[in-house]
Amino acid sequence: MPTGLPKDFPGQPAQGGPPSVRDAVVMVKTLKQEVHQELVVIKTFSAGSAGKLEGDIEAKLEAKVVAITTRVDEAKTKIQTLLASVKPEQLGESDREELLSMLSELKDMVEEIEACIVALAQVLTAKLMSVLLPKLAALKESLGLLIAPAIQTAFAICALVKGDASGVPAKIAFVSNALQNGLAKSMSPVLALVGKTQL
């Protein structure tokens, strides 16, 4: 039975079954690993930036931030499509646990990106960070659009499930809030360095 999803859709169920929350978890884990690899390179660039021409560092860092944004955009479209087909009222306990896992993976990824931005703000000049600001802002916007459907589904589940002895809905609510807060403050180090109060 066709799922309406691209043939190369990562995590697409075998045997033509409907997409599930677990498929979204697989995609998020893959994205998290790809982003981690790019962040390692960014940290290497920034650590070795002393004494090098700003133009060289600027070009390399911009390219890596754009690469991360592109990966997030690709995953965002696929995850939005998948979660749009998920009905919260039809999710069982195992599905809710998978959703919690996905939110936790997203939270870890956002925190790693934030930590990398903090590290950049400590070693790069305000001039260079101001050049990177538009690219970092675009990344933040893409991350927001990536996590929005996951959080929407999470809060829909929390509203539906009452008195769950497993405590999973409460954990989902906690992680969702932490994820939103983490994304909201992710640009603070850059804004402080370049003298802007908001993005």
Short mmCIF file of N, CA and C in Angstrom, two decimals, residues 101-193:
data_model
loop_
_atom_site.label_atom_id
_atom_site.label_comp_id
_atom_site.label_asym_id
_atom_site.label_seq_id
_atom_site.Cartn_x
_atom_site.Cartn_y
_atom_site.Cartn_z
N SER A 101 11.49 9.56 23.23
CA SER A 101 12.86 9.31 22.77
C SER A 101 13.25 10.31 21.68
N MET A 102 12.32 10.55 20.74
CA MET A 102 12.60 11.49 19.65
C MET A 102 12.82 12.90 20.19
N LEU A 103 11.97 13.32 21.11
CA LEU A 103 12.11 14.66 21.70
C LEU A 103 13.44 14.78 22.45
N SER A 104 13.83 13.71 23.14
CA SER A 104 15.10 13.72 23.88
C SER A 104 16.28 13.85 22.92
N GLU A 105 16.20 13.14 21.79
CA GLU A 105 17.27 13.23 20.78
C GLU A 105 17.35 14.65 20.22
N LEU A 106 16.19 15.26 19.94
CA LEU A 106 16.16 16.63 19.44
C LEU A 106 16.73 17.60 20.47
N LYS A 107 16.38 17.37 21.73
CA LYS A 107 16.88 18.23 22.81
C LYS A 107 18.40 18.14 22.90
N ASP A 108 18.94 16.92 22.83
CA ASP A 108 20.39 16.73 22.88
C ASP A 108 21.07 17.45 21.71
N MET A 109 20.45 17.35 20.52
CA MET A 109 21.03 17.97 19.33
C MET A 109 21.05 19.49 19.46
N VAL A 110 19.93 20.07 19.92
CA VAL A 110 19.85 21.53 20.10
C VAL A 110 20.88 21.98 21.14
N GLU A 111 21.03 21.20 22.21
CA GLU A 111 22.00 21.55 23.26
C GLU A 111 23.43 21.50 22.73
N GLU A 112 23.72 20.53 21.86
CA GLU A 112 25.07 20.44 21.29
C GLU A 112 25.34 21.62 20.36
N ILE A 113 24.32 22.02 19.59
CA ILE A 113 24.47 23.18 18.72
C ILE A 113 24.69 24.44 19.56
N GLU A 114 23.91 24.57 20.64
CA GLU A 114 24.06 25.73 21.52
C GLU A 114 25.47 25.77 22.13
N ALA A 115 25.96 24.61 22.57
CA ALA A 115 27.30 24.55 23.16
C ALA A 115 28.37 24.95 22.14
N CYS A 116 28.16 24.55 20.89
CA CYS A 116 29.11 24.91 19.84
C CYS A 116 29.09 26.42 19.59
N ILE A 117 27.90 27.01 19.61
CA ILE A 117 27.78 28.46 19.42
C ILE A 117 28.47 29.20 20.57
N VAL A 118 28.29 28.70 21.79
CA VAL A 118 28.96 29.29 22.95
C VAL A 118 30.47 29.25 22.76
N ALA A 119 30.97 28.10 22.30
CA ALA A 119 32.41 27.95 22.08
C ALA A 119 32.91 28.92 21.00
N LEU A 120 32.12 29.08 19.94
CA LEU A 120 32.50 30.02 18.88
C LEU A 120 32.57 31.44 19.42
N ALA A 121 31.57 31.81 20.22
CA ALA A 121 31.51 33.17 20.76
C ALA A 121 32.70 33.47 21.67
N GLN A 122 33.31 32.43 22.21
CA GLN A 122 34.46 32.61 23.11
C GLN A 122 35.78 32.81 22.37
N VAL A 123 35.86 32.31 21.15
CA VAL A 123 37.14 32.36 20.44
C VAL A 123 37.15 33.25 19.20
N LEU A 124 35.97 33.55 18.66
CA LEU A 124 35.93 34.36 17.45
C LEU A 124 35.68 35.83 17.78
N THR A 125 36.04 36.69 16.86
CA THR A 125 35.83 38.12 17.07
C THR A 125 34.36 38.48 16.85
N ALA A 126 33.97 39.62 17.41
CA ALA A 126 32.60 40.10 17.23
C ALA A 126 32.31 40.34 15.75
N LYS A 127 33.32 40.82 15.02
CA LYS A 127 33.15 41.07 13.59
C LYS A 127 32.81 39.78 12.85
N LEU A 128 33.54 38.73 13.15
CA LEU A 128 33.32 37.45 12.47
C LEU A 128 31.97 36.85 12.88
N MET A 129 31.63 36.95 14.14
CA MET A 129 30.35 36.41 14.60
C MET A 129 29.18 37.18 13.99
N SER A 130 29.36 38.48 13.78
CA SER A 130 28.29 39.27 13.16
C SER A 130 28.07 38.85 11.71
N VAL A 131 29.15 38.41 11.06
CA VAL A 131 29.03 37.90 9.69
C VAL A 131 28.29 36.56 9.68
N LEU A 132 28.56 35.75 10.69
CA LEU A 132 27.92 34.43 10.79
C LEU A 132 26.47 34.53 11.26
N LEU A 133 26.10 35.65 11.88
CA LEU A 133 24.79 35.77 12.51
C LEU A 133 23.62 35.41 11.59
N PRO A 134 23.57 35.92 10.34
CA PRO A 134 22.44 35.55 9.48
C PRO A 134 22.34 34.05 9.22
N LYS A 135 23.50 33.41 9.06
CA LYS A 135 23.51 31.96 8.81
C LYS A 135 23.04 31.20 10.05
N LEU A 136 23.49 31.65 11.23
CA LEU A 136 23.07 31.01 12.47
C LEU A 136 21.58 31.25 12.72
N ALA A 137 21.10 32.44 12.34
CA ALA A 137 19.67 32.75 12.50
C ALA A 137 18.83 31.84 11.62
N ALA A 138 19.31 31.58 10.40
CA ALA A 138 18.60 30.68 9.49
C ALA A 138 18.57 29.26 10.05
N LEU A 139 19.67 28.86 10.68
CA LEU A 139 19.73 27.53 11.30
C LEU A 139 18.72 27.44 12.44
N LYS A 140 18.67 28.49 13.26
CA LYS A 140 17.73 28.49 14.38
C LYS A 140 16.29 28.39 13.87
N GLU A 141 15.99 29.11 12.79
CA GLU A 141 14.63 29.08 12.23
C GLU A 141 14.29 27.67 11.74
N SER A 142 15.25 27.03 11.07
CA SER A 142 15.02 25.67 10.57
C SER A 142 14.82 24.68 11.72
N LEU A 143 15.61 24.84 12.79
CA LEU A 143 15.45 23.98 13.96
C LEU A 143 14.06 24.16 14.57
N GLY A 144 13.60 25.40 14.62
CA GLY A 144 12.27 25.66 15.16
C GLY A 144 11.19 24.97 14.36
N LEU A 145 11.31 25.00 13.04
CA LEU A 145 10.33 24.35 12.17
C LEU A 145 10.45 22.83 12.25
N LEU A 146 11.65 22.34 12.54
CA LEU A 146 11.85 20.90 12.70
C LEU A 146 11.15 20.37 13.95
N ILE A 147 11.32 21.09 15.07
CA ILE A 147 10.79 20.58 16.34
C ILE A 147 9.31 20.91 16.54
N ALA A 148 8.79 21.87 15.77
CA ALA A 148 7.39 22.30 15.96
C ALA A 148 6.38 21.15 15.86
N PRO A 149 6.42 20.33 14.78
CA PRO A 149 5.44 19.24 14.70
C PRO A 149 5.60 18.20 15.80
N ALA A 150 6.85 17.98 16.23
CA ALA A 150 7.09 17.01 17.31
C ALA A 150 6.48 17.51 18.62
N ILE A 151 6.68 18.79 18.90
CA ILE A 151 6.13 19.36 20.13
C ILE A 151 4.60 19.44 20.06
N GLN A 152 4.08 19.76 18.88
CA GLN A 152 2.63 19.81 18.71
C GLN A 152 2.01 18.45 18.99
N THR A 153 2.62 17.40 18.43
CA THR A 153 2.13 16.04 18.68
C THR A 153 2.28 15.68 20.15
N ALA A 154 3.38 16.09 20.75
CA ALA A 154 3.63 15.79 22.17
C ALA A 154 2.57 16.40 23.07
N PHE A 155 2.27 17.67 22.86
CA PHE A 155 1.28 18.33 23.71
C PHE A 155 -0.14 17.80 23.44
N ALA A 156 -0.40 17.37 22.20
CA ALA A 156 -1.69 16.77 21.89
C ALA A 156 -1.87 15.47 22.67
N ILE A 157 -0.79 14.70 22.79
CA ILE A 157 -0.83 13.46 23.56
C ILE A 157 -1.04 13.76 25.04
N CYS A 158 -0.32 14.74 25.55
CA CYS A 158 -0.44 15.09 26.97
C CYS A 158 -1.86 15.52 27.32
N ALA A 159 -2.52 16.19 26.36
CA ALA A 159 -3.89 16.65 26.60
C ALA A 159 -4.87 15.48 26.59
N LEU A 160 -4.53 14.43 25.84
CA LEU A 160 -5.44 13.29 25.70
C LEU A 160 -5.28 12.27 26.82
N VAL A 161 -4.05 12.09 27.29
CA VAL A 161 -3.76 11.03 28.25
C VAL A 161 -3.83 11.57 29.67
N LYS A 162 -4.72 11.03 30.45
CA LYS A 162 -4.88 11.44 31.84
C LYS A 162 -4.58 10.27 32.78
N GLY A 163 -3.88 10.55 33.84
CA GLY A 163 -3.64 9.53 34.85
C GLY A 163 -2.82 8.35 34.37
N ASP A 164 -1.86 8.60 33.48
CA ASP A 164 -1.01 7.52 32.97
C ASP A 164 0.02 7.16 34.05
N ALA A 165 -0.06 5.92 34.52
CA ALA A 165 0.83 5.48 35.60
C ALA A 165 2.30 5.44 35.17
N SER A 166 2.55 5.35 33.87
CA SER A 166 3.93 5.26 33.38
C SER A 166 4.68 6.58 33.55
N GLY A 167 3.93 7.67 33.63
CA GLY A 167 4.57 8.98 33.76
C GLY A 167 5.15 9.51 32.47
N VAL A 168 4.95 8.78 31.36
CA VAL A 168 5.53 9.20 30.08
C VAL A 168 4.99 10.55 29.61
N PRO A 169 3.66 10.79 29.67
CA PRO A 169 3.16 12.11 29.24
C PRO A 169 3.79 13.27 30.01
N ALA A 170 3.99 13.09 31.30
CA ALA A 170 4.62 14.15 32.10
C ALA A 170 6.06 14.38 31.65
N LYS A 171 6.76 13.29 31.34
CA LYS A 171 8.14 13.41 30.85
C LYS A 171 8.17 14.09 29.48
N ILE A 172 7.18 13.76 28.64
CA ILE A 172 7.08 14.38 27.33
C ILE A 172 6.90 15.89 27.47
N ALA A 173 6.02 16.29 28.38
CA ALA A 173 5.78 17.72 28.61
C ALA A 173 7.05 18.41 29.09
N PHE A 174 7.78 17.75 29.99
CA PHE A 174 9.01 18.33 30.54
C PHE A 174 10.07 18.52 29.46
N VAL A 175 10.29 17.47 28.66
CA VAL A 175 11.31 17.53 27.61
C VAL A 175 10.92 18.54 26.53
N SER A 176 9.62 18.59 26.21
CA SER A 176 9.14 19.55 25.20
C SER A 176 9.43 20.98 25.64
N ASN A 177 9.14 21.28 26.89
CA ASN A 177 9.40 22.62 27.42
C ASN A 177 10.89 22.94 27.42
N ALA A 178 11.70 21.95 27.82
CA ALA A 178 13.15 22.14 27.84
C ALA A 178 13.68 22.37 26.42
N LEU A 179 13.11 21.66 25.46
CA LEU A 179 13.52 21.80 24.07
C LEU A 179 13.20 23.20 23.55
N GLN A 180 12.00 23.67 23.84
CA GLN A 180 11.61 25.02 23.41
C GLN A 180 12.51 26.09 24.05
N ASN A 181 12.76 25.93 25.34
CA ASN A 181 13.60 26.90 26.05
C ASN A 181 15.04 26.89 25.53
N GLY A 182 15.54 25.68 25.25
CA GLY A 182 16.90 25.55 24.74
C GLY A 182 17.06 26.24 23.39
N LEU A 183 16.07 26.05 22.52
CA LEU A 183 16.13 26.69 21.21
C LEU A 183 16.02 28.21 21.34
N ALA A 184 15.17 28.66 22.24
CA ALA A 184 14.95 30.10 22.42
C ALA A 184 16.22 30.83 22.84
N LYS A 185 17.05 30.17 23.65
CA LYS A 185 18.26 30.85 24.15
C LYS A 185 19.52 30.49 23.37
N SER A 186 19.38 29.69 22.32
CA SER A 186 20.55 29.18 21.61
C SER A 186 21.39 30.28 20.97
N MET A 187 20.77 31.39 20.60
CA MET A 187 21.50 32.46 19.93
C MET A 187 22.04 33.51 20.90
N SER A 188 21.72 33.40 22.17
CA SER A 188 22.10 34.43 23.14
C SER A 188 23.59 34.78 23.14
N PRO A 189 24.50 33.77 23.09
CA PRO A 189 25.93 34.10 23.12
C PRO A 189 26.36 34.96 21.93
N VAL A 190 25.77 34.68 20.76
CA VAL A 190 26.11 35.44 19.56
C VAL A 190 25.60 36.87 19.68
N LEU A 191 24.33 36.99 20.08
CA LEU A 191 23.71 38.30 20.19
C LEU A 191 24.45 39.17 21.21
N ALA A 192 24.88 38.55 22.30
CA ALA A 192 25.61 39.31 23.33
C ALA A 192 26.94 39.81 22.78
N LEU A 193 27.59 38.96 21.99
CA LEU A 193 28.91 39.32 21.46
C LEU A 193 28.82 40.44 20.43
#
